[in-house]
Amino acid sequence: MFLPSKKDLKTTLEVFAVFHWISIAFIIITTVTIVNLYLVVFTPYWPVTVLILIWLAFDWKTPQRGGRRFTCVRHWRLWKHYRDYFPLKLLKTHDISPSRNYILVCHPHGILAFGWFGQFATEASGFSKIFPGITPYVLTLGAFFWMPFLREYVMSVGICSVSQSSIDFLLTHKGTGNMIIVVVGGLAECRYSLPGSSTLVLKNRSGFVRTALQHGVALIPAYAFGETDLYDQHIFTPGGFVNRFQKWFRSMIHIYPCAFYGRGFTKKSWGLLPYSRPVTTIVGEPLPMPKIENPSQEIVAKYHALYIDALRKLFDQHKTKFGISETQELEII
């Protein structure tokens, strides 16, 4: 009888862990929709659906009020397999005091932000040991909290809404030692996520600086080396039909549809799993911000420039360790 080796079993678990995170939203949304339609149309148990909707309405603001995390979920063994698939590694350059709050700004987004999820929404890389006394809150689009059960799962690892009210609440009602994690490039950065790329959408994104000034919290730059290497993209001919469709789609809903691809369930196959390539996240030095309740555009621009300088310094100090040429620089657009 053929028995898989420990190495084969470990590889299978790693692939499953990553596939689970890629597909979980689709699986939950599809299952919840089909089950509730069945209950309403074909059975007398429609009150179950009504109760779910009542609970959703009652609990609607929880993602904007710190969420509902479960420490045990953040420590699942599954996330260690997720970490080892790439693998992921989290490094700090300075100690972070738990006596203050922080906004940690992540770059780049990549295609599906695998590094940021693994490093800060789970304990796979040992966040609580690396940053003792700090509670991370990964912020994401509010749409993830519209669907029952998906929202519960997402909140269980400490993910909250990226709305302004959510940020204000976390920085004013949760004491100190809180670290808000935002990926400011967002989905707009996906189109630039190519192996070896260091292009960031940041030039006109200064809302995080204004928020930091209003609350007087430090900004922390962080860069994930290897995040853009996890997928390839097919670049369509500029001006061609598909390229024009991409631009039209982006103009309509602000999302650029990328033709990305990676590996399949085996290393040499084609599919939508990311490549097994290392991603190392370097967390930089906090950049102190004065507290200004209503900062002018000039003040925001000044500290935005200081933040970009700090980010460039972080990138330049570490880039050669990860195979990036000494002459390659961050491209801020």
CSV table of C-alpha atoms in Angstrom, one decimal:
chain,number,residue,atom,x,y,z
A,1,MET,CA,0.0,0.0,0.0
A,2,PHE,CA,1.3,3.4,-0.9
A,3,LEU,CA,1.6,5.8,2.0
A,4,PRO,CA,2.5,9.5,1.5
A,5,SER,CA,5.8,10.7,3.1
A,6,LYS,CA,5.8,13.3,5.8
A,7,LYS,CA,7.1,15.8,3.2
A,8,ASP,CA,4.3,15.0,0.8
A,9,LEU,CA,1.7,15.4,3.6
A,10,LYS,CA,3.3,18.7,4.7
A,11,THR,CA,3.2,20.0,1.2
A,12,THR,CA,-0.5,19.0,0.8
A,13,LEU,CA,-1.4,20.8,4.0
A,14,GLU,CA,0.4,23.9,2.9
A,15,VAL,CA,-1.4,24.0,-0.4
A,16,PHE,CA,-4.7,23.4,1.3
A,17,ALA,CA,-4.1,26.2,3.7
A,18,VAL,CA,-3.5,28.7,0.9
A,19,PHE,CA,-6.3,27.4,-1.2
A,20,HIS,CA,-8.6,27.7,1.8
A,21,TRP,CA,-7.9,31.4,2.2
A,22,ILE,CA,-8.2,32.1,-1.5
A,23,SER,CA,-11.5,30.3,-1.9
A,24,ILE,CA,-13.2,30.8,1.5
A,25,ALA,CA,-15.1,33.9,0.6
A,26,PHE,CA,-16.6,32.3,-2.5
A,27,ILE,CA,-17.4,29.1,-0.7
A,28,ILE,CA,-19.2,30.9,2.2
A,29,ILE,CA,-21.1,33.4,0.0
A,30,THR,CA,-22.3,30.6,-2.3
A,31,THR,CA,-23.3,28.3,0.5
A,32,VAL,CA,-25.1,30.9,2.5
A,33,THR,CA,-27.0,32.2,-0.6
A,34,ILE,CA,-28.1,28.8,-1.8
A,35,VAL,CA,-29.1,27.5,1.6
A,36,ASN,CA,-31.1,30.5,2.5
A,37,LEU,CA,-32.8,30.6,-0.9
A,38,TYR,CA,-33.7,26.9,-0.4
A,39,LEU,CA,-35.1,27.6,3.1
A,40,VAL,CA,-37.3,30.5,1.9
A,41,VAL,CA,-38.5,28.9,-1.4
A,42,PHE,CA,-38.8,25.2,-0.7
A,43,THR,CA,-39.2,24.7,3.1
A,44,PRO,CA,-41.3,26.2,6.0
A,45,TYR,CA,-38.1,27.2,7.7
A,46,TRP,CA,-37.9,30.7,6.3
A,47,PRO,CA,-37.9,32.2,9.8
A,48,VAL,CA,-34.3,31.0,10.1
A,49,THR,CA,-33.4,33.4,7.2
A,50,VAL,CA,-35.3,36.2,8.9
A,51,LEU,CA,-33.4,35.6,12.2
A,52,ILE,CA,-30.1,35.7,10.3
A,53,LEU,CA,-31.1,39.1,8.7
A,54,ILE,CA,-32.2,40.5,12.1
A,55,TRP,CA,-28.9,39.5,13.6
A,56,LEU,CA,-27.0,41.1,10.7
A,57,ALA,CA,-28.9,44.3,11.2
A,58,PHE,CA,-28.3,44.2,15.0
A,59,ASP,CA,-24.6,43.5,14.6
A,60,TRP,CA,-24.0,45.7,11.5
A,61,LYS,CA,-21.6,48.1,13.2
A,62,THR,CA,-19.4,45.6,15.0
A,63,PRO,CA,-16.8,45.6,12.2
A,64,GLN,CA,-16.5,49.4,12.9
A,65,ARG,CA,-16.2,48.9,16.6
A,66,GLY,CA,-13.2,46.8,16.9
A,67,GLY,CA,-14.7,43.6,15.5
A,68,ARG,CA,-14.9,40.3,17.4
A,69,ARG,CA,-11.6,38.5,17.4
A,70,PHE,CA,-11.0,35.0,18.8
A,71,THR,CA,-7.4,34.4,19.9
A,72,CYS,CA,-7.7,30.7,19.3
A,73,VAL,CA,-8.5,31.3,15.6
A,74,ARG,CA,-5.4,33.4,15.1
A,75,HIS,CA,-3.4,30.5,16.6
A,76,TRP,CA,-4.8,27.8,14.3
A,77,ARG,CA,-2.2,25.3,13.1
A,78,LEU,CA,-3.6,25.9,9.6
A,79,TRP,CA,-1.9,29.3,9.5
A,80,LYS,CA,1.5,27.8,10.2
A,81,HIS,CA,1.0,25.7,7.0
A,82,TYR,CA,0.0,28.9,5.3
A,83,ARG,CA,3.2,30.5,6.4
A,84,ASP,CA,5.4,27.6,5.4
A,85,TYR,CA,3.9,27.5,1.9
A,86,PHE,CA,5.8,30.6,0.8
A,87,PRO,CA,7.4,30.9,3.4
A,88,LEU,CA,6.6,34.1,5.3
A,89,LYS,CA,8.9,35.9,7.6
A,90,LEU,CA,8.3,39.0,9.8
A,91,LEU,CA,11.2,41.2,11.0
A,92,LYS,CA,11.3,44.5,12.9
A,93,THR,CA,13.9,47.2,12.9
A,94,HIS,CA,12.8,48.9,16.1
A,95,ASP,CA,10.9,48.0,19.3
A,96,ILE,CA,7.4,49.3,19.5
A,97,SER,CA,6.1,50.7,22.8
A,98,PRO,CA,2.7,49.4,23.9
A,99,SER,CA,2.0,52.8,25.6
A,100,ARG,CA,1.0,54.4,22.3
A,101,ASN,CA,-1.2,53.6,19.3
A,102,TYR,CA,0.1,53.3,15.7
A,103,ILE,CA,-0.9,53.2,12.1
A,104,LEU,CA,1.3,50.6,10.2
A,105,VAL,CA,1.2,51.3,6.5
A,106,CYS,CA,1.9,48.3,4.3
A,107,HIS,CA,3.5,48.2,0.8
A,108,PRO,CA,3.0,46.8,-1.7
A,109,HIS,CA,-0.6,45.3,-1.9
A,110,GLY,CA,0.3,42.6,-4.4
A,111,ILE,CA,-2.5,40.7,-6.1
A,112,LEU,CA,-4.2,39.2,-3.0
A,113,ALA,CA,-2.1,40.6,-0.1
A,114,PHE,CA,-1.0,37.2,1.1
A,115,GLY,CA,1.9,38.5,3.2
A,116,TRP,CA,-0.1,41.1,5.1
A,117,PHE,CA,-2.8,38.6,6.0
A,118,GLY,CA,-0.4,35.9,7.2
A,119,GLN,CA,1.8,38.4,9.2
A,120,PHE,CA,-0.8,40.4,10.9
A,121,ALA,CA,-4.1,38.6,10.9
A,122,THR,CA,-2.6,35.4,12.3
A,123,GLU,CA,0.1,34.4,14.8
A,124,ALA,CA,1.8,32.2,12.2
A,125,SER,CA,4.9,34.5,12.2
A,126,GLY,CA,4.8,35.1,15.9
A,127,PHE,CA,3.5,38.7,15.9
A,128,SER,CA,2.7,38.8,19.6
A,129,LYS,CA,6.2,37.7,20.5
A,130,ILE,CA,7.9,40.1,18.1
A,131,PHE,CA,5.7,43.0,19.2
A,132,PRO,CA,4.7,42.2,22.8
A,133,GLY,CA,1.8,44.2,24.2
A,134,ILE,CA,0.6,45.3,20.7
A,135,THR,CA,-2.8,44.4,19.3
A,136,PRO,CA,-3.0,44.4,15.5
A,137,TYR,CA,-6.2,45.3,13.6
A,138,VAL,CA,-6.0,44.6,9.9
A,139,LEU,CA,-8.4,46.8,8.0
A,140,THR,CA,-10.2,45.8,4.8
A,141,LEU,CA,-13.1,46.7,2.5
A,142,GLY,CA,-16.5,46.9,4.2
A,143,ALA,CA,-18.0,44.6,1.6
A,144,PHE,CA,-16.4,41.6,3.4
A,145,PHE,CA,-18.8,42.3,6.3
A,146,TRP,CA,-22.0,42.3,4.3
A,147,MET,CA,-22.5,38.5,4.2
A,148,PRO,CA,-23.5,36.5,7.3
A,149,PHE,CA,-20.9,33.9,8.5
A,150,LEU,CA,-18.2,35.4,6.2
A,151,ARG,CA,-18.1,38.5,8.3
A,152,GLU,CA,-17.9,36.4,11.5
A,153,TYR,CA,-15.0,34.4,10.1
A,154,VAL,CA,-13.1,37.5,8.9
A,155,MET,CA,-13.6,39.3,12.2
A,156,SER,CA,-12.4,36.2,14.2
A,157,VAL,CA,-8.8,36.9,13.1
A,158,GLY,CA,-8.9,40.5,14.1
A,159,ILE,CA,-9.9,42.1,10.7
A,160,CYS,CA,-12.1,45.2,10.8
A,161,SER,CA,-13.6,47.7,8.4
A,162,VAL,CA,-11.3,50.3,6.8
A,163,SER,CA,-14.0,53.0,7.2
A,164,GLN,CA,-13.1,56.3,8.9
A,165,SER,CA,-15.5,55.6,11.8
A,166,SER,CA,-13.7,52.3,12.4
A,167,ILE,CA,-10.3,53.9,12.4
A,168,ASP,CA,-11.4,56.7,14.7
A,169,PHE,CA,-13.0,54.1,17.1
A,170,LEU,CA,-9.8,52.0,17.3
A,171,LEU,CA,-7.6,55.0,17.9
A,172,THR,CA,-9.8,56.6,20.6
A,173,HIS,CA,-11.9,53.9,22.4
A,174,LYS,CA,-9.5,50.9,22.7
A,175,GLY,CA,-6.8,52.3,25.0
A,176,THR,CA,-3.2,52.1,23.9
A,177,GLY,CA,-1.1,49.4,22.3
A,178,ASN,CA,-3.2,49.2,19.2
A,179,MET,CA,-1.7,48.9,15.8
A,180,ILE,CA,-3.9,49.6,12.8
A,181,ILE,CA,-2.7,47.9,9.6
A,182,VAL,CA,-3.7,49.5,6.3
A,183,VAL,CA,-2.5,48.7,2.8
A,184,VAL,CA,-2.9,52.1,1.3
A,185,GLY,CA,-2.2,51.1,-2.3
A,186,GLY,CA,-5.3,48.9,-2.3
A,187,LEU,CA,-6.6,47.2,-5.3
A,188,ALA,CA,-5.3,50.0,-7.6
A,189,GLU,CA,-1.8,48.5,-7.0
A,190,CYS,CA,-2.7,45.1,-8.4
A,191,ARG,CA,-2.0,46.2,-12.0
A,192,TYR,CA,1.6,46.9,-11.0
A,193,SER,CA,2.1,43.6,-9.2
A,194,LEU,CA,4.7,42.0,-11.4
A,195,PRO,CA,7.8,40.0,-10.4
A,196,GLY,CA,10.6,42.4,-9.6
A,197,SER,CA,8.3,45.4,-9.5
A,198,SER,CA,8.6,48.2,-6.9
A,199,THR,CA,5.9,50.5,-8.1
A,200,LEU,CA,3.6,51.9,-5.4
A,201,VAL,CA,0.3,53.8,-5.6
A,202,LEU,CA,1.0,56.4,-3.0
A,203,LYS,CA,1.5,59.9,-4.5
A,204,ASN,CA,-2.1,61.0,-4.1
A,205,ARG,CA,-3.0,58.9,-1.1
A,206,SER,CA,-2.6,61.0,1.9
A,207,GLY,CA,-5.7,60.2,3.9
A,208,PHE,CA,-3.7,58.0,6.3
A,209,VAL,CA,-1.4,60.9,7.1
A,210,ARG,CA,-4.3,63.2,7.8
A,211,THR,CA,-5.8,60.6,10.2
A,212,ALA,CA,-2.5,60.1,11.9
A,213,LEU,CA,-2.2,63.9,12.5
A,214,GLN,CA,-5.8,64.2,13.8
A,215,HIS,CA,-5.1,61.5,16.4
A,216,GLY,CA,-1.4,62.2,17.0
A,217,VAL,CA,-0.3,58.6,16.4
A,218,ALA,CA,2.9,57.5,14.8
A,219,LEU,CA,3.1,56.1,11.2
A,220,ILE,CA,5.1,53.0,10.7
A,221,PRO,CA,6.3,52.1,7.2
A,222,ALA,CA,6.4,48.4,6.3
A,223,TYR,CA,7.5,46.7,3.1
A,224,ALA,CA,6.9,43.1,2.0
A,225,PHE,CA,9.8,42.0,-0.2
A,226,GLY,CA,8.6,39.3,-2.5
A,227,GLU,CA,4.9,40.1,-2.4
A,228,THR,CA,4.9,41.1,-6.1
A,229,ASP,CA,6.7,37.9,-7.1
A,230,LEU,CA,3.8,35.6,-6.2
A,231,TYR,CA,1.9,35.9,-9.5
A,232,ASP,CA,2.6,36.6,-13.1
A,233,GLN,CA,0.3,38.8,-15.2
A,234,HIS,CA,-0.5,38.9,-18.9
A,235,ILE,CA,-0.2,42.4,-20.1
A,236,PHE,CA,-2.5,43.1,-23.0
A,237,THR,CA,-1.6,45.3,-25.9
A,238,PRO,CA,-2.0,49.0,-25.0
A,239,GLY,CA,-5.0,50.4,-26.8
A,240,GLY,CA,-6.3,47.0,-27.7
A,241,PHE,CA,-9.9,45.8,-27.0
A,242,VAL,CA,-9.1,44.0,-23.7
A,243,ASN,CA,-6.9,46.9,-22.5
A,244,ARG,CA,-9.6,49.4,-23.2
A,245,PHE,CA,-12.1,47.2,-21.3
A,246,GLN,CA,-9.7,47.1,-18.3
A,247,LYS,CA,-9.5,50.9,-18.3
A,248,TRP,CA,-13.3,51.3,-18.7
A,249,PHE,CA,-13.9,48.8,-15.9
A,250,ARG,CA,-11.5,50.7,-13.6
A,251,SER,CA,-13.2,54.0,-14.4
A,252,MET,CA,-16.6,52.5,-13.4
A,253,ILE,CA,-15.8,50.7,-10.1
A,254,HIS,CA,-12.2,51.7,-9.4
A,255,ILE,CA,-10.9,48.1,-9.7
A,256,TYR,CA,-8.5,47.1,-12.4
A,257,PRO,CA,-9.2,43.6,-13.6
A,258,CYS,CA,-5.9,41.8,-13.9
A,259,ALA,CA,-5.2,38.6,-15.9
A,260,PHE,CA,-3.0,37.1,-13.3
A,261,TYR,CA,-1.9,33.5,-12.9
A,262,GLY,CA,0.3,31.4,-10.7
A,263,ARG,CA,0.7,27.6,-10.1
A,264,GLY,CA,-1.8,24.8,-9.7
A,265,PHE,CA,-2.0,22.2,-7.0
A,266,THR,CA,1.4,20.8,-8.2
A,267,LYS,CA,4.4,23.1,-8.6
A,268,LYS,CA,4.8,22.6,-12.4
A,269,SER,CA,1.1,23.1,-13.2
A,270,TRP,CA,-0.7,26.3,-14.1
A,271,GLY,CA,-3.4,27.8,-11.9
A,272,LEU,CA,-4.5,30.5,-9.5
A,273,LEU,CA,-2.5,29.5,-6.4
A,274,PRO,CA,0.5,31.8,-5.8
A,275,TYR,CA,4.0,30.7,-6.5
A,276,SER,CA,5.9,29.3,-3.5
A,277,ARG,CA,8.3,32.2,-3.1
A,278,PRO,CA,9.5,33.8,0.1
A,279,VAL,CA,7.9,37.0,1.4
A,280,THR,CA,9.7,38.9,4.1
A,281,THR,CA,8.0,41.8,5.8
A,282,ILE,CA,10.3,44.5,7.2
A,283,VAL,CA,8.6,46.8,9.8
A,284,GLY,CA,10.4,50.1,10.0
A,285,GLU,CA,10.8,52.8,12.7
A,286,PRO,CA,7.8,54.7,13.9
A,287,LEU,CA,7.5,58.2,12.5
A,288,PRO,CA,6.1,60.5,15.2
A,289,MET,CA,3.2,62.8,14.3
A,290,PRO,CA,2.0,65.9,16.2
A,291,LYS,CA,-1.7,66.0,17.1
A,292,ILE,CA,-3.5,68.5,14.9
A,293,GLU,CA,-7.3,68.2,14.9
A,294,ASN,CA,-7.8,70.0,11.6
A,295,PRO,CA,-4.5,69.9,9.6
A,296,SER,CA,-4.2,72.1,6.5
A,297,GLN,CA,-3.4,70.5,3.2
A,298,GLU,CA,0.1,72.0,3.4
A,299,ILE,CA,0.7,70.3,6.8
A,300,VAL,CA,-0.6,67.0,5.4
A,301,ALA,CA,1.6,67.3,2.3
A,302,LYS,CA,4.7,68.0,4.5
A,303,TYR,CA,4.2,64.8,6.6
A,304,HIS,CA,3.3,62.8,3.6
A,305,ALA,CA,6.6,63.7,2.1
A,306,LEU,CA,8.4,62.8,5.3
A,307,TYR,CA,6.6,59.4,5.3
A,308,ILE,CA,7.7,58.7,1.7
A,309,ASP,CA,11.3,59.6,2.7
A,310,ALA,CA,11.1,57.1,5.6
A,311,LEU,CA,9.7,54.4,3.3
A,312,ARG,CA,12.4,55.0,0.7
A,313,LYS,CA,15.0,54.7,3.4
A,314,LEU,CA,13.6,51.4,4.6
A,315,PHE,CA,13.4,50.0,1.1
A,316,ASP,CA,17.0,51.1,0.2
A,317,GLN,CA,18.4,49.7,3.5
A,318,HIS,CA,17.1,46.2,2.8
A,319,LYS,CA,16.5,45.7,-0.9
A,320,THR,CA,19.8,44.1,-1.8
A,321,LYS,CA,19.2,41.3,0.8
A,322,PHE,CA,16.3,40.2,-1.3
A,323,GLY,CA,17.8,40.2,-4.8
A,324,ILE,CA,16.9,43.8,-5.8
A,325,SER,CA,19.6,45.8,-7.5
A,326,GLU,CA,21.3,48.6,-5.7
A,327,THR,CA,20.2,51.0,-8.4
A,328,GLN,CA,16.5,50.0,-8.4
A,329,GLU,CA,14.4,52.6,-6.5
A,330,LEU,CA,10.8,52.8,-5.4
A,331,GLU,CA,8.5,54.2,-8.1
A,332,ILE,CA,5.8,56.3,-6.4
A,333,ILE,CA,2.8,57.0,-8.6
